[in-house]
Short mmCIF file of C-alpha atoms in Angstrom, two decimals:
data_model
loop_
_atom_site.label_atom_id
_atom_site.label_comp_id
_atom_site.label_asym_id
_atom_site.label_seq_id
_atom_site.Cartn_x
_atom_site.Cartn_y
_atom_site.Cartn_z
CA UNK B 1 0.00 0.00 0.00
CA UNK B 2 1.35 3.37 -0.71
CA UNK B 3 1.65 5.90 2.09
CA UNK B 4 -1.23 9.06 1.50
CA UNK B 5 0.24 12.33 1.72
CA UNK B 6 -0.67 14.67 3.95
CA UNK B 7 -1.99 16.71 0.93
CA UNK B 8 -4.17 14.29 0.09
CA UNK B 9 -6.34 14.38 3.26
CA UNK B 10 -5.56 18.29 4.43
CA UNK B 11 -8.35 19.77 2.26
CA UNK B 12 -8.82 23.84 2.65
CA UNK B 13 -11.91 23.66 4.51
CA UNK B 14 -10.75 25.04 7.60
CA UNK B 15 -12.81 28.32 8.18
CA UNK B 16 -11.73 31.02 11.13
CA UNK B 17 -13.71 33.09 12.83
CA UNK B 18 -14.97 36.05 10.99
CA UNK B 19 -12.61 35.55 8.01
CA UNK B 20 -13.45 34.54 4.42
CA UNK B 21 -15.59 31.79 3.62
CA UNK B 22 -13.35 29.24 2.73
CA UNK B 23 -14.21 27.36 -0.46
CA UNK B 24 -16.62 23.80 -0.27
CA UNK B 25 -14.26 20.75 -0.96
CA UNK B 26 -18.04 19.09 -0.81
CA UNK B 27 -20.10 20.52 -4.09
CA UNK B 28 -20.78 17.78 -6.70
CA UNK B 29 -18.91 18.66 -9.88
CA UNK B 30 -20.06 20.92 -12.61
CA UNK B 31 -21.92 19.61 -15.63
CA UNK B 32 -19.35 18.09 -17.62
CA UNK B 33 -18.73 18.79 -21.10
CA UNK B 34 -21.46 17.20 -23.71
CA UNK B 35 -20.78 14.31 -25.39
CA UNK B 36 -19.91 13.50 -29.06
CA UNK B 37 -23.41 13.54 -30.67
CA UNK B 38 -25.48 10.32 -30.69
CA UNK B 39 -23.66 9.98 -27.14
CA UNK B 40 -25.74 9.65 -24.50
CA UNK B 41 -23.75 11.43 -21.52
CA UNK B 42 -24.17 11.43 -18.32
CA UNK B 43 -25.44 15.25 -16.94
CA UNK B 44 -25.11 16.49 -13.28
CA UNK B 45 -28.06 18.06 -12.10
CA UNK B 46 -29.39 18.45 -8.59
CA UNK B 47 -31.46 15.27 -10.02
CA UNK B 48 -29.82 13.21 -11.88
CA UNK B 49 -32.14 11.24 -14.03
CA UNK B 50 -30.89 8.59 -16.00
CA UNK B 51 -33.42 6.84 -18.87
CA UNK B 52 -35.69 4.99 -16.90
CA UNK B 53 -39.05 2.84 -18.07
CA UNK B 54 -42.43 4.50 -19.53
CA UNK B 55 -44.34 3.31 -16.62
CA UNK B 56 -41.91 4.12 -13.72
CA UNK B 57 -40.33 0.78 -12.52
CA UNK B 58 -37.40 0.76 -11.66
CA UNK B 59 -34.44 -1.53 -10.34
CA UNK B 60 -33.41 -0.74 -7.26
CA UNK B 61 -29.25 -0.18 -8.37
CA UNK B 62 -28.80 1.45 -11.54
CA UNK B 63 -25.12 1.71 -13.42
CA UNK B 64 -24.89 4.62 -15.80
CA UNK B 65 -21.56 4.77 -17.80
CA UNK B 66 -20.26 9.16 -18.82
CA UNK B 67 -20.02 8.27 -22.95
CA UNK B 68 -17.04 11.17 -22.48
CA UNK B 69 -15.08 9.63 -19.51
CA UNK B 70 -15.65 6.32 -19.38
CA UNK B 71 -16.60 6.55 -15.52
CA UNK B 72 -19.30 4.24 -14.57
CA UNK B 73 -21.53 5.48 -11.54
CA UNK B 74 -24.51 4.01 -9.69
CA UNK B 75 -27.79 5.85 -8.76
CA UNK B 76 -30.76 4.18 -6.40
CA UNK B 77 -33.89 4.84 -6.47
CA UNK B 78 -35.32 8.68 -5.08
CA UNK B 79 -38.69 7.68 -3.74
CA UNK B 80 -39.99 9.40 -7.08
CA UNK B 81 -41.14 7.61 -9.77
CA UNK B 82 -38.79 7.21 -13.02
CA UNK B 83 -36.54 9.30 -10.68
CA UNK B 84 -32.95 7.84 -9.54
CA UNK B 85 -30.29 9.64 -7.22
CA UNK B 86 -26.68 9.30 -7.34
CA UNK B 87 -25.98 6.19 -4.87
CA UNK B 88 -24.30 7.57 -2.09
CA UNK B 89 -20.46 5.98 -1.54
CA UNK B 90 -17.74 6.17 1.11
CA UNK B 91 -16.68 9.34 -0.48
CA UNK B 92 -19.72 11.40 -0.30
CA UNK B 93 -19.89 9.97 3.63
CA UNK B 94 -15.86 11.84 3.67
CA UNK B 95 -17.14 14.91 1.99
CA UNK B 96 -20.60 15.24 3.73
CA UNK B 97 -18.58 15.07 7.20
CA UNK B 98 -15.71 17.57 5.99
CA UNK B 99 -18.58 19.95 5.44
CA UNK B 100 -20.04 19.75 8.71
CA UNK B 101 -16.98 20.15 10.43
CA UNK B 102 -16.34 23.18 8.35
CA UNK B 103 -20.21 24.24 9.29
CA UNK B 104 -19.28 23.60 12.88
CA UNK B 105 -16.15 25.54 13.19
CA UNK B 106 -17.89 28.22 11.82
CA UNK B 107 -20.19 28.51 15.11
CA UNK B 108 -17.30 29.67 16.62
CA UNK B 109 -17.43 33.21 15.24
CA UNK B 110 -21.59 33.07 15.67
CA UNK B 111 -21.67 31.45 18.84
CA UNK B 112 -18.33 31.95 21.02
CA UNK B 113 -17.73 30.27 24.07
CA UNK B 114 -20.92 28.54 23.51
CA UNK B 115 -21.50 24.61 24.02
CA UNK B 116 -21.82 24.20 20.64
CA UNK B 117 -18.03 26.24 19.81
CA UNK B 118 -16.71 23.39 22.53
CA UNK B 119 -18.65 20.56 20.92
CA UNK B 120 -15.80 17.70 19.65
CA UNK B 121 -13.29 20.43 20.84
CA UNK B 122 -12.62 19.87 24.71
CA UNK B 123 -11.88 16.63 26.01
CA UNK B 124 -13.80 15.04 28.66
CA UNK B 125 -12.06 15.16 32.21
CA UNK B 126 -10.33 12.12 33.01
CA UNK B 127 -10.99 9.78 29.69
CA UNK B 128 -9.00 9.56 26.86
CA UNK B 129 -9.57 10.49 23.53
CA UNK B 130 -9.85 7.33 21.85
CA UNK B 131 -10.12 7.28 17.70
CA UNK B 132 -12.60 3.86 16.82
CA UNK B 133 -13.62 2.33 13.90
CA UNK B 134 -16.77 0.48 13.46
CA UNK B 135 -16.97 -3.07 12.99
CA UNK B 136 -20.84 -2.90 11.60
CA UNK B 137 -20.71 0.30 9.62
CA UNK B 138 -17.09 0.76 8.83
CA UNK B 139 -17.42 4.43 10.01
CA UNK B 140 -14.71 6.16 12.24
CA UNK B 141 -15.21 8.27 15.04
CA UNK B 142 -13.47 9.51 18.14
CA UNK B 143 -14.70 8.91 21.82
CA UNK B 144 -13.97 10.94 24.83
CA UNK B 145 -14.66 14.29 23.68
CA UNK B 146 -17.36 16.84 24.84
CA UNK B 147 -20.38 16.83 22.57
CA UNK B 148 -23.35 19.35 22.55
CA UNK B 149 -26.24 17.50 21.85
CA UNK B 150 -27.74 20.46 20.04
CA UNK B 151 -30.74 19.25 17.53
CA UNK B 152 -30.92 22.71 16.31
CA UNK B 153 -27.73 24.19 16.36
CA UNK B 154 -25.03 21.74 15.77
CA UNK B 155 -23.98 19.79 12.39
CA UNK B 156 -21.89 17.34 14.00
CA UNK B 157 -25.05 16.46 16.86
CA UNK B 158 -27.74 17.09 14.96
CA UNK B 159 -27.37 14.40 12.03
CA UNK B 160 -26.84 11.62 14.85
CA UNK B 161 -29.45 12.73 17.29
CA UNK B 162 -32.48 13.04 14.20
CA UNK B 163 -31.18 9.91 12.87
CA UNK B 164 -31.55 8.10 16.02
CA UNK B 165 -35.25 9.56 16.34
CA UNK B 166 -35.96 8.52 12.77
CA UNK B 167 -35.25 4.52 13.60
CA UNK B 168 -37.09 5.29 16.86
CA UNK B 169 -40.56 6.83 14.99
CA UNK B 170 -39.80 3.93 12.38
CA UNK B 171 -40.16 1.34 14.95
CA UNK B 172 -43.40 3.38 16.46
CA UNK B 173 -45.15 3.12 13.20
CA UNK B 174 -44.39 -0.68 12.57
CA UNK B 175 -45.83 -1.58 16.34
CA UNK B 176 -48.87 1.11 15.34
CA UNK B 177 -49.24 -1.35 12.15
CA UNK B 178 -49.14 -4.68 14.18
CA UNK B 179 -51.67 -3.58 16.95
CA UNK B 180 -54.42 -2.69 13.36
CA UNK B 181 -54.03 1.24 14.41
CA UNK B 182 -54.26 3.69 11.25
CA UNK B 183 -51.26 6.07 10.48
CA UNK B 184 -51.76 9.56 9.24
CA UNK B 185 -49.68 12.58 7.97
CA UNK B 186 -51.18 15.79 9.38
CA UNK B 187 -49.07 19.35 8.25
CA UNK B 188 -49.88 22.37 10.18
CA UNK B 189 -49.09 25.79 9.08
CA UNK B 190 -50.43 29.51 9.46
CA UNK B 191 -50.19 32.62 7.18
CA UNK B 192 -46.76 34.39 7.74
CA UNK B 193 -45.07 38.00 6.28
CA UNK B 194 -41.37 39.05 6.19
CA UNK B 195 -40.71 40.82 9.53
CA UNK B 196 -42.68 38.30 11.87
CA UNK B 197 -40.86 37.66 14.94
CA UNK B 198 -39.88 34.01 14.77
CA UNK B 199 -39.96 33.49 18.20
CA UNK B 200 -43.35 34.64 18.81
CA UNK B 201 -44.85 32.94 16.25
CA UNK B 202 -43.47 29.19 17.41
CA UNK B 203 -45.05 30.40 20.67
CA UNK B 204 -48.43 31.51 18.83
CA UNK B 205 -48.43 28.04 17.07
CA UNK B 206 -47.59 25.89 20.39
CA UNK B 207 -50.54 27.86 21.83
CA UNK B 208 -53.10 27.44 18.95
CA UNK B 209 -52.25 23.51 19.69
CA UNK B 210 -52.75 23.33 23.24
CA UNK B 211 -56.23 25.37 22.91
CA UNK B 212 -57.02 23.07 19.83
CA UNK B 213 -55.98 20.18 22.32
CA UNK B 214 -57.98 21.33 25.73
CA UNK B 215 -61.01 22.94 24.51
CA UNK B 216 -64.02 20.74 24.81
CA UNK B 217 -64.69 20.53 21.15
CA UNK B 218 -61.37 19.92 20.65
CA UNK B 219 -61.23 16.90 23.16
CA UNK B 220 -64.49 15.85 21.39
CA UNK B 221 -62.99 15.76 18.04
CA UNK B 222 -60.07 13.91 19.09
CA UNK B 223 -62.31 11.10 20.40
CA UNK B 224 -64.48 11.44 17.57
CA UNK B 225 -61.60 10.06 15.16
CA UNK B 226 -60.06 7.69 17.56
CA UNK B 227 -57.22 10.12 18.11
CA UNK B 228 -54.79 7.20 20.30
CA UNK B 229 -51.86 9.93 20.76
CA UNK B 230 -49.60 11.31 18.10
CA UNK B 231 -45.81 12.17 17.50
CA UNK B 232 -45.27 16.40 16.54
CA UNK B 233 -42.14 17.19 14.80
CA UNK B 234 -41.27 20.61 14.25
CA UNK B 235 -39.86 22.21 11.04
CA UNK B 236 -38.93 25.82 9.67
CA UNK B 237 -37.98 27.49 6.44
CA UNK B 238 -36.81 30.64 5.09
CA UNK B 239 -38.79 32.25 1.96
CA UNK B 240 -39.86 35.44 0.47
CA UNK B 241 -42.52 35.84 2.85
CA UNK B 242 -40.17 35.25 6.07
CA UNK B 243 -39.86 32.09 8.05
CA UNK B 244 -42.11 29.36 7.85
CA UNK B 245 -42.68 27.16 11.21
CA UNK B 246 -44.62 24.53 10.55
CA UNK B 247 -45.91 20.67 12.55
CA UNK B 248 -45.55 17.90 10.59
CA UNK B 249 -47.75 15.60 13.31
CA UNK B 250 -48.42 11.71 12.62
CA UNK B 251 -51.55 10.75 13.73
CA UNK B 252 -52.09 7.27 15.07
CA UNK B 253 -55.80 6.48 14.86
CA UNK B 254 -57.93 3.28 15.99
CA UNK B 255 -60.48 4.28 13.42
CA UNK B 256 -60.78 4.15 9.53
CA UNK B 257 -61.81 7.68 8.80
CA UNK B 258 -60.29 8.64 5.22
CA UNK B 259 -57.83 11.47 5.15
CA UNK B 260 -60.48 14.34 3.86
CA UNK B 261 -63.25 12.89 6.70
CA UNK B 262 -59.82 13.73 9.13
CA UNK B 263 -59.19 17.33 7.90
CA UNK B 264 -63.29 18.00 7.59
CA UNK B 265 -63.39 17.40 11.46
CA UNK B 266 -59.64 18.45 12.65
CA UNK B 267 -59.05 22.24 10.46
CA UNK B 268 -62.08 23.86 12.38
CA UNK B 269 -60.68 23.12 15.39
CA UNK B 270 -57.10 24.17 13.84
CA UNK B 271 -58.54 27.31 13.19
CA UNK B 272 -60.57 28.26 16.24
CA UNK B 273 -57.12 27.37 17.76
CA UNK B 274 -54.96 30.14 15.62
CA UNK B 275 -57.71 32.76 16.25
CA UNK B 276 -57.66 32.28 20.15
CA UNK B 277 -53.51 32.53 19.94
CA UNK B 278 -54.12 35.63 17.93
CA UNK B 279 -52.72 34.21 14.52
CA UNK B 280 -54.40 34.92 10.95
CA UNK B 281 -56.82 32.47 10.20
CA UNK B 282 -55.07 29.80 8.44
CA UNK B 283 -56.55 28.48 4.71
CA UNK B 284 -57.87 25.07 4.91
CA UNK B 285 -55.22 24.04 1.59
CA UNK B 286 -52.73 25.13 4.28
CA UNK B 287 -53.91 22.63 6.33
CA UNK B 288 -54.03 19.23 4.79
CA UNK B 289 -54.02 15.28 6.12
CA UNK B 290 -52.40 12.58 4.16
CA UNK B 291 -53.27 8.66 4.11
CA UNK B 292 -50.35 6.40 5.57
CA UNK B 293 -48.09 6.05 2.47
CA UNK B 294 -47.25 9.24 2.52
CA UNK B 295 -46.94 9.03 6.21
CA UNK B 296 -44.34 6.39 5.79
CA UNK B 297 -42.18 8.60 3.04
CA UNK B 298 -42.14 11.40 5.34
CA UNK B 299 -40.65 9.02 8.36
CA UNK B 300 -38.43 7.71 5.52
CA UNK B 301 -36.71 11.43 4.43
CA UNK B 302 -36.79 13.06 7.92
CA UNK B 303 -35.02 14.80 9.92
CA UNK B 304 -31.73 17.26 9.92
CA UNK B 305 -29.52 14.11 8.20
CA UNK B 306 -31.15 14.67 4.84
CA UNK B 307 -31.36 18.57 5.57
CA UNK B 308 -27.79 18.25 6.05
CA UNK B 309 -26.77 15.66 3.11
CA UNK B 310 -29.52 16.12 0.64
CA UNK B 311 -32.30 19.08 1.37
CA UNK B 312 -30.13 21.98 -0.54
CA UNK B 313 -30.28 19.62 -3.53
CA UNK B 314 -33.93 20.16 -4.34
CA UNK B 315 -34.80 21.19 -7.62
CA UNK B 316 -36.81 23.73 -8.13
CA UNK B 317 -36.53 25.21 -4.08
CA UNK B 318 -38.34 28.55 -3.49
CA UNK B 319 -36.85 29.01 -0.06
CA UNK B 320 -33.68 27.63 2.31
CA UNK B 321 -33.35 26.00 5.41
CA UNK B 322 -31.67 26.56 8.55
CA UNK B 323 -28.84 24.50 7.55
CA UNK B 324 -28.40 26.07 4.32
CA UNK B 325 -28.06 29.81 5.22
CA UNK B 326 -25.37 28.04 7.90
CA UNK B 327 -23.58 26.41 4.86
CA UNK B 328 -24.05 29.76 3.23
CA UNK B 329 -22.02 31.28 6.35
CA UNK B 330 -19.72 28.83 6.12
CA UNK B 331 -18.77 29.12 2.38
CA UNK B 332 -20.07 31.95 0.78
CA UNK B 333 -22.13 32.19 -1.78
CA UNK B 334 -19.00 30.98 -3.99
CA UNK B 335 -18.64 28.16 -1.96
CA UNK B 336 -22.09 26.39 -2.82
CA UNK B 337 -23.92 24.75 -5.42
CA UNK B 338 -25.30 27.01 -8.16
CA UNK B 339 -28.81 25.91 -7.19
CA UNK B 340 -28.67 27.20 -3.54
CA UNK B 341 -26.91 30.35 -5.24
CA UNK B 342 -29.55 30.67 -6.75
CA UNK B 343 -32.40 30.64 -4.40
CA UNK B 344 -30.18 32.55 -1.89
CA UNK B 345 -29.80 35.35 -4.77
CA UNK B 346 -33.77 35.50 -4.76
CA UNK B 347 -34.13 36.05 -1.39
CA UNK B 348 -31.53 38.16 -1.37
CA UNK B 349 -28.92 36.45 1.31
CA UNK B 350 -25.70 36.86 1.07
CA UNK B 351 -22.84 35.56 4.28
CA UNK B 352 -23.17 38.15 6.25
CA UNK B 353 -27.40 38.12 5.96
CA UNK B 354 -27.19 34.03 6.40
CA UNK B 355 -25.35 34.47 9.40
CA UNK B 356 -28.03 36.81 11.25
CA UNK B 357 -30.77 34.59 9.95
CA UNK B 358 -29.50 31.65 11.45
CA UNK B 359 -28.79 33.51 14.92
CA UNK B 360 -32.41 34.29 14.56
CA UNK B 361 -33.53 30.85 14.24
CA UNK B 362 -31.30 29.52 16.71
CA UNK B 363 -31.89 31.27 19.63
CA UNK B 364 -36.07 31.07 18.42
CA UNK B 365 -35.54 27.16 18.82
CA UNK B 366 -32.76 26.91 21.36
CA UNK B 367 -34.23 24.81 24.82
CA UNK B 368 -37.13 23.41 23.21
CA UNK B 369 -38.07 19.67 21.23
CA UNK B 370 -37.94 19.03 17.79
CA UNK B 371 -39.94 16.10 18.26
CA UNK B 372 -42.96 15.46 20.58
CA UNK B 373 -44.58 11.62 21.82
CA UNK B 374 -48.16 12.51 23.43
CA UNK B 375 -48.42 11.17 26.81
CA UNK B 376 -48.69 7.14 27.19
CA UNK B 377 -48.08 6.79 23.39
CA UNK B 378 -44.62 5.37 23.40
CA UNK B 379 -46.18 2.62 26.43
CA UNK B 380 -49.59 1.82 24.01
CA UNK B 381 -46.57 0.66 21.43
CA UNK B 382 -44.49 -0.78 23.88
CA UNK B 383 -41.88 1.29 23.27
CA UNK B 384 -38.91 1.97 26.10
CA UNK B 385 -38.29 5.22 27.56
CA UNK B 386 -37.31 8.04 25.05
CA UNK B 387 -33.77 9.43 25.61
CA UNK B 388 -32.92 12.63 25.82
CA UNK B 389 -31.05 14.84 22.88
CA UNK B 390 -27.79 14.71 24.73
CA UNK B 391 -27.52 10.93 25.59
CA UNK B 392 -28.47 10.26 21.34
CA UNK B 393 -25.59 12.32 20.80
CA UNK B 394 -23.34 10.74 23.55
CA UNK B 395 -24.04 7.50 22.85
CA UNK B 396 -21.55 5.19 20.40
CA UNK B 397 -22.71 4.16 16.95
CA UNK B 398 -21.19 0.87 17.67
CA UNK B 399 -20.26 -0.79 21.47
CA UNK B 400 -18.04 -3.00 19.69
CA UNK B 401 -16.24 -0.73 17.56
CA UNK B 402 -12.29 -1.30 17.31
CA UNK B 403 -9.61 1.19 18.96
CA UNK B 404 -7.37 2.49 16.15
CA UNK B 405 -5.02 4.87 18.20
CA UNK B 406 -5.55 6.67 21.41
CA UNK B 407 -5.16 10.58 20.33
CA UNK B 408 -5.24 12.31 23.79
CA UNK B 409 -1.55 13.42 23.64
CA UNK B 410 -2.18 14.95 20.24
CA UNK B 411 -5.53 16.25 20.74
CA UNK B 412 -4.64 19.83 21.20
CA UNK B 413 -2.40 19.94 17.84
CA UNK B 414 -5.58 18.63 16.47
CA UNK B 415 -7.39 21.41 18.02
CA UNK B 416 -5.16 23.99 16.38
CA UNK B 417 -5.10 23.15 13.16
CA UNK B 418 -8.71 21.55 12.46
CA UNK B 419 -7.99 18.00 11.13
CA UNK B 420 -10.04 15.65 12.98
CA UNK B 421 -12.01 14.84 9.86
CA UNK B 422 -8.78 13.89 8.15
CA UNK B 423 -7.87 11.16 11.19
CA UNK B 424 -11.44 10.01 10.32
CA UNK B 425 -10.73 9.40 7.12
CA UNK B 426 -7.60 7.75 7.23
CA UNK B 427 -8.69 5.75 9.82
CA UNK B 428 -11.43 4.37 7.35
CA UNK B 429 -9.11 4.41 4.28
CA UNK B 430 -5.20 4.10 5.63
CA UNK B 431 -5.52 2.91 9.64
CA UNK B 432 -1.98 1.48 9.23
CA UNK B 433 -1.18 5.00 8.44
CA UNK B 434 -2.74 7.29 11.19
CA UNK B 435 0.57 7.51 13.35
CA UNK B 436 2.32 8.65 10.17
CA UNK B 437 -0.88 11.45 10.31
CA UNK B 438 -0.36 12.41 13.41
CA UNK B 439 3.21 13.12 13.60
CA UNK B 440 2.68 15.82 10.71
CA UNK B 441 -0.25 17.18 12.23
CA UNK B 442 2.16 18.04 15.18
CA UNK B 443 4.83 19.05 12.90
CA UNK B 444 1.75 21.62 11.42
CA UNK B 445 0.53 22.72 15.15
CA UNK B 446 3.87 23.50 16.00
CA UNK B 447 4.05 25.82 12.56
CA UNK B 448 0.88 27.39 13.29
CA UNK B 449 2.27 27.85 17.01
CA UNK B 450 4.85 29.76 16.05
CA UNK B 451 3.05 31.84 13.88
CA UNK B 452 0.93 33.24 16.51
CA UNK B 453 3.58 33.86 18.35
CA UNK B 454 5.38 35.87 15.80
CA UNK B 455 1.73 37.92 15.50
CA UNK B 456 1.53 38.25 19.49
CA UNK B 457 5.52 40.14 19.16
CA UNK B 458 4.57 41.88 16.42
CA UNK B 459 2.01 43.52 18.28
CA UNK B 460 4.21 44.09 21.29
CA UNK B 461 6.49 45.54 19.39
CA UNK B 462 4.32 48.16 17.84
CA UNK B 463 3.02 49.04 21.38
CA UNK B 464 5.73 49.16 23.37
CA UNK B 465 6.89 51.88 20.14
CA UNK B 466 3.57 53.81 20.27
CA UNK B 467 4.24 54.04 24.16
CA UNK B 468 7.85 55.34 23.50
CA UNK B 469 6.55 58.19 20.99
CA UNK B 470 3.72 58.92 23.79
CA UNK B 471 6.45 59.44 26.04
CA UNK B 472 9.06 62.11 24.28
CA UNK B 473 6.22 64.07 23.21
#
């Protein structure tokens, strides 16, 4: 095996504080070049569709060869019909992980001395650092570091903590299906304007809920439909008419009402709720129940994972969400895919603008759930006791995973010059090779060391001089 360079895995992601956005080792490639005619090349779009069948069916791995290159990819199927995604390899796992990292760092400049700007930065007291690889998944990651467990504001927390949810919710439907209970997709949403406070208006929403859910019609409707309890996830975009909080609620049901019968007797009581929490009335096609397929998809796609991998990759997107304008931040609008450029152009965001929009979400969301069990659901589906958002994100992906190398000794040379996702993925590519790593990450720490102190003389220098001209005058 030859030895990787150091090149190879130091990519210039690293963003500082405040500085320039640094440029996105992450974005898919620009459309290549078209092929000779009667060619039938291989285009990169946000949606890569290669041919597919009249009537939709599809196989569930697809192989498309670039006539120009030669390269041979594979795409699986979107969860659209005649529509197939790039398959998603070991290297878009590397890149998708050197962007949140990147994303991270950049909290440091939006939130210093936050949790979140210490999040896989300070050690835990009295454990080692400990760099595993695991055995199931054949994923690194490092052990004995402080974590946030921030759903909304972290991209190295959030991905783990939603995903975790996700299987949780997944295995919540499948014991709703065993016990004959129906599933529904209910989305909530209100009319909103550019200069709403986003704070209040999560507030306004929680209230119109609770009055929807203790009034005496409400409680009547409820048991009406066979309402059994429910699971409320809360989501938020950005568009031209402001943010856009909205409850994506599934409703598990021990009745066979059809989706319209459900909306008929629920959006009345939706209403009365928004008009009692002083909201505009919402419109009843803002309001709308879907049967349990759909239901299913949604539990499928959710959570901040796919916002995180996948969500700025819509086609056709009118408006951005929170992770986006943080990418934004992170990279600057030169730094992203021409789609998001796009949409960001629109709404007119640039860095500086994505930056205070995310603050403004953030501290709107900060302390409370992203996702909501009603009381005595999770023990009518004999589920166990739901953890909280911190042990999801402090928990290990695998028990069993092997120790690679203990990095405690080098974990502040790590610190300094950003290259944890780099041990990562040596460790999954090279493990033979991470000492090798190491040694010139300390080599690089010690370079960056001495630059700051050269900058903390400099500026010595030039004060003790300003003092001395102070003084003969």
């Amino acid at each position: 095996m030859n030895k990787p360079s150091f090149d190879d895995t130091q990519q210039a992601i690293c963003v500082q504080g405040g500085g320039e956005a640094a440029p996105n080792p992450c974005r898919r490639n620009e459309a290549p070049s078209p092929a000779p005619s009667g060619a039938s090349p291989l285009i990169y779009t946000q949606e890569v569709r290669p041919p597919y069948s009249p009537n939709g069916s599809q196989p569930s791995i697809v192989t498309v060869t670039n006539a120009e290159t030669g390269e041979v990819l594979e795409f699986e199927e979107s969860g659209k019909s005649g529509i197939l995604t790039p398959k998603y390899t070991k290297i878009d796992h590397q890149n998708t992980r050197l962007e949140r990292f990147a994303m991270r760092w950049s909290l440091d400049s939006l939130l210093p001395y936050s949790r979140q700007s210490k999040c896989h930065r300070y050690r835990i007291p009295n454990k080692e650092v400990e760099l595993k690889l695991s055995l199931e998944h054949d994923k690194a990651f490092v052990a004995g570091c402080e974590v946030c467990g921030s759903v909304w504001g972290c991209p190295l927390c959030a991905p783990k903590i939603t995903e975790r949810k996700r299987i949780d919710v997944e295995e919540g439907m499948a014991s709703a299906k065993d016990k004959d209970f129906q599933v529904m997709l209910a989305t909530f949403t209100i009319p909103h304007g550019l200069g709403h406070d986003l704070k209040q208006i999560r507030a306004q929403m929680l209230q119109a809920w609770r009055k929807g859910s203790t009034s005496r019609a409400g409680k009547a409707m409820r048991k009406m439909i066979g309402l059994r309890g429910y699971i409320r996830v809360v989501e938020v975009t950005y568009g031209a008419n402001g943010w856009h909080p909205h409850f994506h609620v599934l409703l598990i049901l021990d009745t066979q009402f059809t989706a319209h019968e459900i909306h008929q007797a629920w959006y009345p009581i939706w209403l009365d709720g928004c008009r009692k929490a002083g909201l505009e009335d919402p419109s009843p096609l803002a309001f709308h129940v879907d049967d349990g397929a759909r239901a299913a998809q949604y539990v499928t796609k959710w959570g901040m994972d796919s916002e995180l991998t996948k969500g700025h990759l819509k086609k056709g997107k009118k408006s951005v969400n929170p992770w986006d304008l943080l990418r934004i931040y992170t990279f600057g609008l030169d730094g992203i895919t021409p789609e998001l450029r796009e949409v960001a152009a629109g709404l007119g965001i640039d860095k500086k603008r994505a930056g205070a929009l995310w603050l403004d979400f953030f501290h709107a969301f900060k302390g409370t759930r992203q996702l909501y069990w009603s009381n005595g659901l999770r023990d009518l589906l004999g589920l166990s006791q739901e953890k909280t958002d911190q042990e999801l994100a402090e928990e290990e992906v695998d028990p069993l995973a092997g120790l690679l190398a203990t990095l405690t000794a080098y974990w502040f040379d790590i610190g300094i010059t950003r290259t944890l996702p780099q041990i990562l993925n040596r460790a999954e590519d090279a493990p033979s090779f991470i000492s090798d790593l190491l040694e010139e990450i300390r080599v690089l720490a010690d370079q960056k060391r001495r630059q700051r102190e050269e900058v903390r003389y400099g500026k010595k220098i030039k004060e003790q001089e300003k003092k001395d001209r102070l003084a003969r005058m």
